[in-house]
Tab-separated table of N, CA, C and O in Angstrom:
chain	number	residue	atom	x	y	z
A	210	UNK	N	-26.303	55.155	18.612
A	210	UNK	CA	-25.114	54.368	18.288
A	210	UNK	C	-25.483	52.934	17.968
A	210	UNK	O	-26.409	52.430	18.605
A	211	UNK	N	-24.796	52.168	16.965
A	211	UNK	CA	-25.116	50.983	16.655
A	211	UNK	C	-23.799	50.423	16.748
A	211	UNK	O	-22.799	50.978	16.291
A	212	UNK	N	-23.805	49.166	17.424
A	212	UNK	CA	-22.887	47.791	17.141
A	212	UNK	C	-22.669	47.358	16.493
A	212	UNK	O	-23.594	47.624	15.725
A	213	UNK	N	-21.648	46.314	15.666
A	213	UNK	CA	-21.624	45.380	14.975
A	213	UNK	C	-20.403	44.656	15.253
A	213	UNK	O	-19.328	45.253	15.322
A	214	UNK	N	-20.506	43.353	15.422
A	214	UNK	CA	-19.659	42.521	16.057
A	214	UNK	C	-19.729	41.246	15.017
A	214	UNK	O	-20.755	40.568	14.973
A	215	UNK	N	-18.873	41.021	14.386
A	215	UNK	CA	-18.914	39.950	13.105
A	215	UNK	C	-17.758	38.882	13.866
A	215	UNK	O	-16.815	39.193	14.594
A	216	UNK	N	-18.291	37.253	13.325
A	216	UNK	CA	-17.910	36.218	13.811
A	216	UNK	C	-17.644	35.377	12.600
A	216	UNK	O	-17.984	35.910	11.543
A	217	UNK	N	-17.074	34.093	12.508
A	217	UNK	CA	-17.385	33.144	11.695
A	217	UNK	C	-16.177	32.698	10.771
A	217	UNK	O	-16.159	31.541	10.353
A	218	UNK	N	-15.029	33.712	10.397
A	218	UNK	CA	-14.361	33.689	9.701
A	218	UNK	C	-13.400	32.338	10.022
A	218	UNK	O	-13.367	31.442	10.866
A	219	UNK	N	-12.835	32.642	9.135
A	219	UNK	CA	-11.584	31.481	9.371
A	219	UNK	C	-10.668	30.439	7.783
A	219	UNK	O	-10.712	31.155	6.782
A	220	UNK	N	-10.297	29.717	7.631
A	220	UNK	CA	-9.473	29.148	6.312
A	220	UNK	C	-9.988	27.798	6.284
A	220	UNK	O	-10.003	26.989	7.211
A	221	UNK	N	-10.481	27.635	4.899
A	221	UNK	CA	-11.530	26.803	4.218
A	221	UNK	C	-10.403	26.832	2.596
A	221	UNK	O	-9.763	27.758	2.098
A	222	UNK	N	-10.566	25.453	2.192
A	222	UNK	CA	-9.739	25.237	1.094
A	222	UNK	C	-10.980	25.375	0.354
A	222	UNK	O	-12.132	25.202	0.752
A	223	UNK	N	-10.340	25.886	-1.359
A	223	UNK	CA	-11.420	25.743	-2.575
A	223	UNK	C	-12.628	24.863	-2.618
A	223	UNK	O	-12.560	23.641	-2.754
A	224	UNK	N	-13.819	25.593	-2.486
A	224	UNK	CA	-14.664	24.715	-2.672
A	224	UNK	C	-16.139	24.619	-1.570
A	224	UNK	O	-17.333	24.447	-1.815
A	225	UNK	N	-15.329	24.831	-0.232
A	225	UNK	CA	-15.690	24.504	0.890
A	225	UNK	C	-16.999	25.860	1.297
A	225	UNK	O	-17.712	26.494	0.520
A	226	UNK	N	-16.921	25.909	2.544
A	226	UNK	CA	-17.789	27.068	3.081
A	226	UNK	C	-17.367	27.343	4.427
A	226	UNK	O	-16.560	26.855	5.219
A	227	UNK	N	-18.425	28.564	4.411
A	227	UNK	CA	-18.588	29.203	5.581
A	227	UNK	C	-19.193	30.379	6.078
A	227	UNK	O	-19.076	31.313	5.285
A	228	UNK	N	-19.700	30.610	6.950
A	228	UNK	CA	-21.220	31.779	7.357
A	228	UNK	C	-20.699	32.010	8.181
A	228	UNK	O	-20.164	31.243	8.981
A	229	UNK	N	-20.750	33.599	8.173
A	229	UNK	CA	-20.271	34.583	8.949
A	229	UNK	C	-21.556	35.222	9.962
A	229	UNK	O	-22.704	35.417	9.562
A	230	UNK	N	-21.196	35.414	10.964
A	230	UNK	CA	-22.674	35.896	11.796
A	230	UNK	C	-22.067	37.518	12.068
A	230	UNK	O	-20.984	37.743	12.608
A	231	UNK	N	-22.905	38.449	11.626
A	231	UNK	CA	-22.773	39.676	13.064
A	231	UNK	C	-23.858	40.175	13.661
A	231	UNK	O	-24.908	40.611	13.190
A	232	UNK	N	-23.374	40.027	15.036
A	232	UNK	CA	-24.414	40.642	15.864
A	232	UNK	C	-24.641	42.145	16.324
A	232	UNK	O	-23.774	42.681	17.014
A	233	UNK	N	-25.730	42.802	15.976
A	233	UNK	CA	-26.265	44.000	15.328
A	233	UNK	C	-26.743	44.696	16.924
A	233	UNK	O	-27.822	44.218	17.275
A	234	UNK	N	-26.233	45.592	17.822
A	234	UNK	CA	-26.651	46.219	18.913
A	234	UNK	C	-27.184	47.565	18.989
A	234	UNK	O	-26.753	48.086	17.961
A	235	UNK	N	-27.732	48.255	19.482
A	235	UNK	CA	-27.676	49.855	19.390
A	235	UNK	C	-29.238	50.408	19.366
A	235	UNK	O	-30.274	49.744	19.374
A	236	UNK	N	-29.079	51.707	19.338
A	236	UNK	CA	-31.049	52.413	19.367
A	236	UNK	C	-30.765	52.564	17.609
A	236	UNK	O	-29.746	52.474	16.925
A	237	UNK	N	-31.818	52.763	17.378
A	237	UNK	CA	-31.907	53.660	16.182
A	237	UNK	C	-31.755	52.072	15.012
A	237	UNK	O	-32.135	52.370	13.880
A	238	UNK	N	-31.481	51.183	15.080
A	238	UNK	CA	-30.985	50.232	13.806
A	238	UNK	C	-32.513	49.526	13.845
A	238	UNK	O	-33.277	49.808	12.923
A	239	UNK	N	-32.886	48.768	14.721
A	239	UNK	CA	-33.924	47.844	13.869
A	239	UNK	C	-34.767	48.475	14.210
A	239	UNK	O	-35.862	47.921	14.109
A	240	UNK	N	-34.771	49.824	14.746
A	240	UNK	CA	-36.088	50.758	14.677
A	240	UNK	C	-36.951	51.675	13.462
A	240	UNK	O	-38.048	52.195	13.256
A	241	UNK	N	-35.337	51.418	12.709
A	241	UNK	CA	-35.342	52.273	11.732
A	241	UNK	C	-35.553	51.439	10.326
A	241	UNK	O	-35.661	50.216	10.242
A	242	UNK	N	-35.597	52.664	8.922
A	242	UNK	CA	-35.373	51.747	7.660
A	242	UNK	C	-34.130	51.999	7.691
A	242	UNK	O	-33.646	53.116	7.511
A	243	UNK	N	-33.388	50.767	7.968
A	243	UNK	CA	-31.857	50.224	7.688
A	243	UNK	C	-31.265	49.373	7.022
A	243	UNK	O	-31.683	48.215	7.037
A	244	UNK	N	-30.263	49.690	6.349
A	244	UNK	CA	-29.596	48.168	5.229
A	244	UNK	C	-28.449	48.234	6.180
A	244	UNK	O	-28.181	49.054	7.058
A	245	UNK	N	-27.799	47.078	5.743
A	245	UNK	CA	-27.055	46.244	6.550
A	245	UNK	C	-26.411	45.770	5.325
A	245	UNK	O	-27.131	45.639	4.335
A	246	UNK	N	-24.708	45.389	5.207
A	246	UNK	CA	-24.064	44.825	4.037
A	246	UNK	C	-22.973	44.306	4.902
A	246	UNK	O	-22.583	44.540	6.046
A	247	UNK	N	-22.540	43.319	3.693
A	247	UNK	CA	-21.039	42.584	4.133
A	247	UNK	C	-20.115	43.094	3.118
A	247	UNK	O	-20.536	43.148	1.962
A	248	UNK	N	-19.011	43.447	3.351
A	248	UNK	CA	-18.365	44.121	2.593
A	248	UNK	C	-16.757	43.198	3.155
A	248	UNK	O	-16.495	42.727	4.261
A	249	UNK	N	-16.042	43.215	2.050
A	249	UNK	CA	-14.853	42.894	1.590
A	249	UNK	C	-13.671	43.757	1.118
A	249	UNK	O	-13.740	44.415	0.080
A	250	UNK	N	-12.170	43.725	2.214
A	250	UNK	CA	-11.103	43.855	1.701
A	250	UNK	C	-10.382	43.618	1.367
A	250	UNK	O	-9.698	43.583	2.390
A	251	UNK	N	-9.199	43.105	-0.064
A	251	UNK	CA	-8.009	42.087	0.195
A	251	UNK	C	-6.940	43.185	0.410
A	251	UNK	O	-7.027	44.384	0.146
A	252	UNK	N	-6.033	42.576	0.888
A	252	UNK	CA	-4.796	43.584	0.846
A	252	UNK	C	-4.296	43.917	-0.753
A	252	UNK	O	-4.156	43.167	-1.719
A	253	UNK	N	-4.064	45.589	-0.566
A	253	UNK	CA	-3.655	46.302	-1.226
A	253	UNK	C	-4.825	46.623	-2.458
A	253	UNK	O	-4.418	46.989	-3.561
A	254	UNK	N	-6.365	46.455	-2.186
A	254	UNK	CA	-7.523	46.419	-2.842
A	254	UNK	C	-8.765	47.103	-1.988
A	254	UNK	O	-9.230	46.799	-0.890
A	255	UNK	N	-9.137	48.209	-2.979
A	255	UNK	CA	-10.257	48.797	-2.515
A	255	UNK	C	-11.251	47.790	-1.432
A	255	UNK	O	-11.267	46.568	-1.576
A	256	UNK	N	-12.100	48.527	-0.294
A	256	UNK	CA	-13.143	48.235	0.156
A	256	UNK	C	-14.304	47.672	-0.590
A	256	UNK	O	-14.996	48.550	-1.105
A	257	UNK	N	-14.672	46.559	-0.771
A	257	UNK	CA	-15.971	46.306	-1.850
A	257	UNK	C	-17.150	45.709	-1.152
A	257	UNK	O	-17.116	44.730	-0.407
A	258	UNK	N	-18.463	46.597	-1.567
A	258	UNK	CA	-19.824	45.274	-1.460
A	258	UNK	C	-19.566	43.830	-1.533
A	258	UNK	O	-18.755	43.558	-2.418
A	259	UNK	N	-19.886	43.100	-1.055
A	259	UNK	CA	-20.087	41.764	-1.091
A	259	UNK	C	-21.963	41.404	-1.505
A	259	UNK	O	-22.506	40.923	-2.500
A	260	UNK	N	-22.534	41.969	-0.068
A	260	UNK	CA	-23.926	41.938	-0.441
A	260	UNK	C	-24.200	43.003	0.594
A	260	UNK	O	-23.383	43.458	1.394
A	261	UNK	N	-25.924	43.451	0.410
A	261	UNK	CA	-26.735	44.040	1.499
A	261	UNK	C	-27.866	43.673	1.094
A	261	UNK	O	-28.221	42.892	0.211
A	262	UNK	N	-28.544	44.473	2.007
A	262	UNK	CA	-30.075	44.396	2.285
A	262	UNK	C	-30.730	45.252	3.235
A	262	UNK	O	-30.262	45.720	4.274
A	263	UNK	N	-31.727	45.376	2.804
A	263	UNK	CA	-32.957	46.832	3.538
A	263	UNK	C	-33.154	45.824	5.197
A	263	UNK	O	-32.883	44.641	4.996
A	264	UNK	N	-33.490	46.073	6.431
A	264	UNK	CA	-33.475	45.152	6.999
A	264	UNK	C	-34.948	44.971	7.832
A	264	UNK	O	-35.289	44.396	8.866
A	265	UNK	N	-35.815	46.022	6.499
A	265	UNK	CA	-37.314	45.978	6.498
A	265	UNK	C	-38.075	45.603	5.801
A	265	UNK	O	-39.286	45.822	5.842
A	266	UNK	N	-37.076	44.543	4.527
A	266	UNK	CA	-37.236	43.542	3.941
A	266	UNK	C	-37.295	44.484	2.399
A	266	UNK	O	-37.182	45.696	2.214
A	267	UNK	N	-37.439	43.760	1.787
A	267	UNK	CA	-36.954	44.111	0.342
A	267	UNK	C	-35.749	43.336	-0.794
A	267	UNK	O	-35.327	42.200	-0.577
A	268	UNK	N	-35.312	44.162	-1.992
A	268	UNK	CA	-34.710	43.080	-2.718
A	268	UNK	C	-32.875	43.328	-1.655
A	268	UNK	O	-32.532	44.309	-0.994
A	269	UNK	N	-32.178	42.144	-1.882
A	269	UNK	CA	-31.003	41.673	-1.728
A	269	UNK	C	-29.838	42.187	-2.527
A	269	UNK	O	-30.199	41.799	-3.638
A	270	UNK	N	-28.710	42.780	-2.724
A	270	UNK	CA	-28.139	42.859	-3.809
A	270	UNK	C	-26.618	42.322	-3.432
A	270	UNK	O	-25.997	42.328	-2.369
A	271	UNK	N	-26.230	41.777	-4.991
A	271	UNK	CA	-24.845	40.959	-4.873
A	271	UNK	C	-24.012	41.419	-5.534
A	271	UNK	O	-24.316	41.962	-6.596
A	272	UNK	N	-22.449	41.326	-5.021
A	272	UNK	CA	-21.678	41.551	-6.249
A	272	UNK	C	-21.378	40.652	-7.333
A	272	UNK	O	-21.065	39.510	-6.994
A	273	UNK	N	-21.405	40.930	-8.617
A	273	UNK	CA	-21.520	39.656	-9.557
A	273	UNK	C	-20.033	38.802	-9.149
A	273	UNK	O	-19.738	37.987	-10.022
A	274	UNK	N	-19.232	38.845	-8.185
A	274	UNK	CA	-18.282	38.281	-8.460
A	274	UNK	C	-19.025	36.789	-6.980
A	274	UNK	O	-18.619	35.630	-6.903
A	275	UNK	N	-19.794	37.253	-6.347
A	275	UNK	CA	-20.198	35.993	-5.430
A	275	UNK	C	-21.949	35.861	-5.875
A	275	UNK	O	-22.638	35.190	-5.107
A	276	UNK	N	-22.546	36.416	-6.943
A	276	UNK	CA	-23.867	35.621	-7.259
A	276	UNK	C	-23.867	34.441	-7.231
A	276	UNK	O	-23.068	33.761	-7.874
A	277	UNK	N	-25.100	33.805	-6.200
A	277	UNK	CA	-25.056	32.348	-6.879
A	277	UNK	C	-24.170	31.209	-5.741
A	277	UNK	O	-24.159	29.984	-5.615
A	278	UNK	N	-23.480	32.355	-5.043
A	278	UNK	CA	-22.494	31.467	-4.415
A	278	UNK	C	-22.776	31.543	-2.644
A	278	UNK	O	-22.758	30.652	-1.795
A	279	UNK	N	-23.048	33.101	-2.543
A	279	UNK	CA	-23.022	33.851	-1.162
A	279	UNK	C	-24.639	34.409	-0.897
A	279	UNK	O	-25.218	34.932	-1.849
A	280	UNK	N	-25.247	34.296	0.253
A	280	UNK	CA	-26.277	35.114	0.839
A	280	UNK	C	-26.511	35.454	1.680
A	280	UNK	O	-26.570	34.645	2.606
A	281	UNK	N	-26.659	36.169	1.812
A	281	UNK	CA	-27.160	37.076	3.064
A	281	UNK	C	-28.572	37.226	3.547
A	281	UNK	O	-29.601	37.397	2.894
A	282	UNK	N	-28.377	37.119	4.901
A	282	UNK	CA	-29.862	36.727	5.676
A	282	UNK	C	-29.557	37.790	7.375
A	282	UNK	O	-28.655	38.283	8.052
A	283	UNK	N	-30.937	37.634	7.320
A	283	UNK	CA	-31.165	38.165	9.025
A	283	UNK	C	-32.322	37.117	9.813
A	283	UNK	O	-33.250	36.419	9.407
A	284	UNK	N	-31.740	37.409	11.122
A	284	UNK	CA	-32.831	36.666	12.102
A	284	UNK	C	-34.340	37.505	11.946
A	284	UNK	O	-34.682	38.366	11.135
A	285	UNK	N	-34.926	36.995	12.853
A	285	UNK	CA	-36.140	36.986	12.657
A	285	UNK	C	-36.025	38.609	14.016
A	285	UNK	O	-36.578	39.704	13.908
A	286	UNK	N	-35.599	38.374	14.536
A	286	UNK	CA	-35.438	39.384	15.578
A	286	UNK	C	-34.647	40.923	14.780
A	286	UNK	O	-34.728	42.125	15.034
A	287	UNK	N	-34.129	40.364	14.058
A	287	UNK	CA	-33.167	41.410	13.326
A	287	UNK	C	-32.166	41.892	13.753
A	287	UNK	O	-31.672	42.950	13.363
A	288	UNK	N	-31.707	41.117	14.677
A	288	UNK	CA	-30.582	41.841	15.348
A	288	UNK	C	-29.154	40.698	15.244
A	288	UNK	O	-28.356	40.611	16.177
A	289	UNK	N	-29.033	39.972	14.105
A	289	UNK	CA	-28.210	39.064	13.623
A	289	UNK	C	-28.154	38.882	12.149
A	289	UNK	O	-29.071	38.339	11.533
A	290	UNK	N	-26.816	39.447	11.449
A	290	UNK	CA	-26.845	39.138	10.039
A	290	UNK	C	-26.121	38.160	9.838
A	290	UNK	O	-25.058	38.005	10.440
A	291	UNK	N	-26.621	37.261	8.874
A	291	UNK	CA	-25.248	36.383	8.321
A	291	UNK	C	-25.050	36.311	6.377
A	291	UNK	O	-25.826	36.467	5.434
A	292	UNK	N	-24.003	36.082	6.478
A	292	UNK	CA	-23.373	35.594	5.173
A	292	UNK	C	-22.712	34.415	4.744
A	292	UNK	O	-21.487	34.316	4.665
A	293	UNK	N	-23.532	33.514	4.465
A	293	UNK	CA	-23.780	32.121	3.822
A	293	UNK	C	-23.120	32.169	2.548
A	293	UNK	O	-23.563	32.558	1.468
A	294	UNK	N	-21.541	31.531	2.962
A	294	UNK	CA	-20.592	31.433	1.567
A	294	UNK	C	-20.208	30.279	1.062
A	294	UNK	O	-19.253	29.686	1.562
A	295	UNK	N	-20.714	29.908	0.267
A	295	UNK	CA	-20.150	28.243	-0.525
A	295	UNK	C	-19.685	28.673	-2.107
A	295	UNK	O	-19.634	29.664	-2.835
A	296	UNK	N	-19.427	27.435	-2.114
A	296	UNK	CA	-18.121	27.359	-3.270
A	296	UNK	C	-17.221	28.287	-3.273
A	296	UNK	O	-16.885	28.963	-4.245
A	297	UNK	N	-16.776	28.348	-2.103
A	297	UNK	CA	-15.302	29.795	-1.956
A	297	UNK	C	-13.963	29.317	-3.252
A	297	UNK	O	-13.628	28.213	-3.681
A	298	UNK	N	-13.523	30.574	-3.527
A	298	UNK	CA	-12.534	30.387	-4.020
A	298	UNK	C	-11.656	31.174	-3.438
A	298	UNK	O	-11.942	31.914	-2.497
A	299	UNK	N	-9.917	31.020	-4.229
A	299	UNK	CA	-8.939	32.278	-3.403
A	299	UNK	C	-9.497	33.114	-3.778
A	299	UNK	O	-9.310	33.809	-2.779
A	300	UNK	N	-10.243	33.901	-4.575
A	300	UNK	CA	-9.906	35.045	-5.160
A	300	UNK	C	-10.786	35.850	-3.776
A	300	UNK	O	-10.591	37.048	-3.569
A	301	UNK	N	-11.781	35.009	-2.864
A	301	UNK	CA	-12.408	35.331	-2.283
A	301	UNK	C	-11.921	35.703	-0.861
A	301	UNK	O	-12.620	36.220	0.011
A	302	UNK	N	-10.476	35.326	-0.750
A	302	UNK	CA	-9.656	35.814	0.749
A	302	UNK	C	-9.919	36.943	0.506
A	302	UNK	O	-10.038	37.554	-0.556
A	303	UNK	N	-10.055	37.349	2.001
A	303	UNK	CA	-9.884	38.765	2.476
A	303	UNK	C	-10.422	38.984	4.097
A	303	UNK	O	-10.757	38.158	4.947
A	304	UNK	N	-10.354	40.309	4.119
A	304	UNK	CA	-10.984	40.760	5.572
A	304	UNK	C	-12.566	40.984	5.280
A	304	UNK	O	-12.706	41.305	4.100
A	305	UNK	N	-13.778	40.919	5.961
A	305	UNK	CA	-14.886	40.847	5.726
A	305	UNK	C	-15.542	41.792	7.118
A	305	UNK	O	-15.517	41.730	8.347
A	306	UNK	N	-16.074	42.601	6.127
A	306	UNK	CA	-16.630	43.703	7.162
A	306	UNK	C	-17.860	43.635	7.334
A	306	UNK	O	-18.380	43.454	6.233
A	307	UNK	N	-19.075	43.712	8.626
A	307	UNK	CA	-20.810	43.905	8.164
A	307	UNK	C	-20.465	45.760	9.024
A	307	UNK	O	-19.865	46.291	9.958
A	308	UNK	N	-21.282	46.034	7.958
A	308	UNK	CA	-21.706	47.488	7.917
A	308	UNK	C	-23.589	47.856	8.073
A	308	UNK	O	-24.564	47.107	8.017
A	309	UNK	N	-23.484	49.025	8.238
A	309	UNK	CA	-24.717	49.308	8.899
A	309	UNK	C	-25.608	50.874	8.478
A	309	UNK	O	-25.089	51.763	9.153
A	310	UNK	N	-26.298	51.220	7.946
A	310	UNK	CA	-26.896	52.556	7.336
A	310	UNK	C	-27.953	52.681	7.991
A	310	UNK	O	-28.905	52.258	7.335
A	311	UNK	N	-28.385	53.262	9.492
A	311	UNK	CA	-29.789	53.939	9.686
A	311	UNK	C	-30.666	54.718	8.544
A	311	UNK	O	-30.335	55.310	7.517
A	312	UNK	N	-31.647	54.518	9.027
A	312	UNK	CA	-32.632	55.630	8.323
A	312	UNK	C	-32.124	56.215	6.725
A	312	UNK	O	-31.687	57.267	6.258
A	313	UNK	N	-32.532	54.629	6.152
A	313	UNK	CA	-32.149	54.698	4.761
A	313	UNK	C	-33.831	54.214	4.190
A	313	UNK	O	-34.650	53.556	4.831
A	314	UNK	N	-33.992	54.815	2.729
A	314	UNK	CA	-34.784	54.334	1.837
A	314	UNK	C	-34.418	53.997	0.908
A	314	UNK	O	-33.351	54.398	0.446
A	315	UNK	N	-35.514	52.776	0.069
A	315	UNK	CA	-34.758	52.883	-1.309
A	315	UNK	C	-34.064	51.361	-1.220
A	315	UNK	O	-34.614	50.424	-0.642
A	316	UNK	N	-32.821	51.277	-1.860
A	316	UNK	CA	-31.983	50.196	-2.876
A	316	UNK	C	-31.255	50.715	-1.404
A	316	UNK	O	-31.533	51.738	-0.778
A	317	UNK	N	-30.309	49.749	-1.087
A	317	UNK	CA	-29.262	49.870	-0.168
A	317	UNK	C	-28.196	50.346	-1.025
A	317	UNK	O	-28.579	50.281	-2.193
A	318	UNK	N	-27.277	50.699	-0.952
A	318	UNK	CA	-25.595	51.772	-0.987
A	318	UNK	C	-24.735	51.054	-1.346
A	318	UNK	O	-24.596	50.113	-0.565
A	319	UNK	N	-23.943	51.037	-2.332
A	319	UNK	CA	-22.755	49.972	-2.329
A	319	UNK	C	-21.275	50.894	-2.218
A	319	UNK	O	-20.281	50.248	-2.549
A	320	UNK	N	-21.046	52.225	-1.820
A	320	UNK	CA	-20.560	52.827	-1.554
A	320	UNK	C	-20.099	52.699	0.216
A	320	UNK	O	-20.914	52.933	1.109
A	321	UNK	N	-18.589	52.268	0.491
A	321	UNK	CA	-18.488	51.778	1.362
A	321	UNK	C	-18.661	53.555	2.574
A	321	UNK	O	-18.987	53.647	3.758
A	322	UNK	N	-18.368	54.373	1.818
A	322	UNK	CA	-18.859	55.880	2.891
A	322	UNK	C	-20.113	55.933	2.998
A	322	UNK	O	-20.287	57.139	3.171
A	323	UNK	N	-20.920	55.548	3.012
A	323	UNK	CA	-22.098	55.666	3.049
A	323	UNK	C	-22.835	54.848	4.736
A	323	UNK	O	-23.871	55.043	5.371
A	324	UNK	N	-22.010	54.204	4.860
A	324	UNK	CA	-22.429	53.284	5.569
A	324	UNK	C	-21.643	53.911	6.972
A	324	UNK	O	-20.580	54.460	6.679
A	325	UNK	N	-21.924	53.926	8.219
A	325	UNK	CA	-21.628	54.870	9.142
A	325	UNK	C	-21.675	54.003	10.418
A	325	UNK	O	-21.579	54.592	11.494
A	326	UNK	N	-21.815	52.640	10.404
A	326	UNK	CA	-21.215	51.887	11.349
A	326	UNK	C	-20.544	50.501	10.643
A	326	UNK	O	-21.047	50.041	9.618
A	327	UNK	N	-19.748	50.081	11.074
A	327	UNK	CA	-18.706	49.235	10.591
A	327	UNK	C	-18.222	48.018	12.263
A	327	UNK	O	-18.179	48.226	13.476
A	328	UNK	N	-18.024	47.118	11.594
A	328	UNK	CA	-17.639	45.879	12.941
A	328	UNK	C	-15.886	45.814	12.416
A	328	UNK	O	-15.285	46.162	11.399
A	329	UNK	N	-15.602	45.339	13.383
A	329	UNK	CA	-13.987	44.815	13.452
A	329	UNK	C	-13.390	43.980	12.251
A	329	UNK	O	-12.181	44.015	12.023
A	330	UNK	N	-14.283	43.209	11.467
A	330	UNK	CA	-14.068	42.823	10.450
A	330	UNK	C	-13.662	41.300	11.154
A	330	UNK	O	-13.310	41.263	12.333
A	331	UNK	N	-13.745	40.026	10.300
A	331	UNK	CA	-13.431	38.966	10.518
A	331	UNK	C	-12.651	38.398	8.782
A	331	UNK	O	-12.933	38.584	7.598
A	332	UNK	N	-11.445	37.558	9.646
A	332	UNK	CA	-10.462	37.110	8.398
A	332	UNK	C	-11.133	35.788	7.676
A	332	UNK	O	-11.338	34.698	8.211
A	333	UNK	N	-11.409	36.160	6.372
A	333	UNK	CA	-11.607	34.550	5.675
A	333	UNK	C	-10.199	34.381	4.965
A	333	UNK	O	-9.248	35.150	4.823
A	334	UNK	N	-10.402	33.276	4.636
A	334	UNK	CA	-8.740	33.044	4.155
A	334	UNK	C	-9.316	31.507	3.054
A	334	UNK	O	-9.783	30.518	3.618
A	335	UNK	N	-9.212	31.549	1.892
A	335	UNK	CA	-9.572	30.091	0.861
A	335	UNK	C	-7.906	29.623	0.150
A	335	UNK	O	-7.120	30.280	-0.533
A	336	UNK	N	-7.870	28.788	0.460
A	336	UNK	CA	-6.536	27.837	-0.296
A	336	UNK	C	-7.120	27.445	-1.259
A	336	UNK	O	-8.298	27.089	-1.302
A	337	UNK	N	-5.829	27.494	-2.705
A	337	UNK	CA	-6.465	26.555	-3.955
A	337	UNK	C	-5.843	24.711	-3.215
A	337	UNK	O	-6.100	23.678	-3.834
């Protein structure tokens, strides 16, 4: 079983920022090859990638709608992801999920079924 407990959220006007932390618990996750993603809902709008990553290092992947803007990182321990968001805009409110894939190879999943642990989600919220 794996944890995920996401922090950080909160309402930031256009422009501004903010990094989301989740903290990653359980057997099987940093033992394993695992990606790890932040994923995004707005109301009445599909589940979407935001970003992930292998968390045995490898390439990063973004959705083109936060390239450039958002990244995603892990501790050195691996048992802490964050998502480093500047220049927010509205379009970027929503609920923000970190998700979790054991014993994966390869490109990480941008398919939100794929992913088989999920955190409580934390609210961002951007004013124009």
């Amino acid at each position: 079983q794996v944890q995920l407990v996401e922090s950080g959220g909160g309402s930031v006007q256009a422009g501004g920022s903010l990094r989301l932390s989740c903290v990653v618990s359980g057997s099987g996750y940093i033992s394993s090859r695992a990606c790890v993603g932040w994923f995004r809902q707005a109301p009445g709008k599909e589940r979407e990638v935001v970003a992930s990553m292998p968390t045995g290092g490898g390439s990063t992947t973004y959705a083109d709608s936060v390239k450039g803007r958002f990244t995603i990182s892990q501790s050195n321990a691996k048992d802490t992801v964050y998502l480093q968001m500047d220049s927010l805009k509205p379009e970027d409110t929503a609920m923000y999920y970190c998700a979790a894939r054991t014993y994966w190879s390869g490109a990480c999943p941008k398919l939100p079924v794929i992913y088989g642990y999920w955190g409580q989600g934390t609210q961002v919220t951007v004013s124009s």
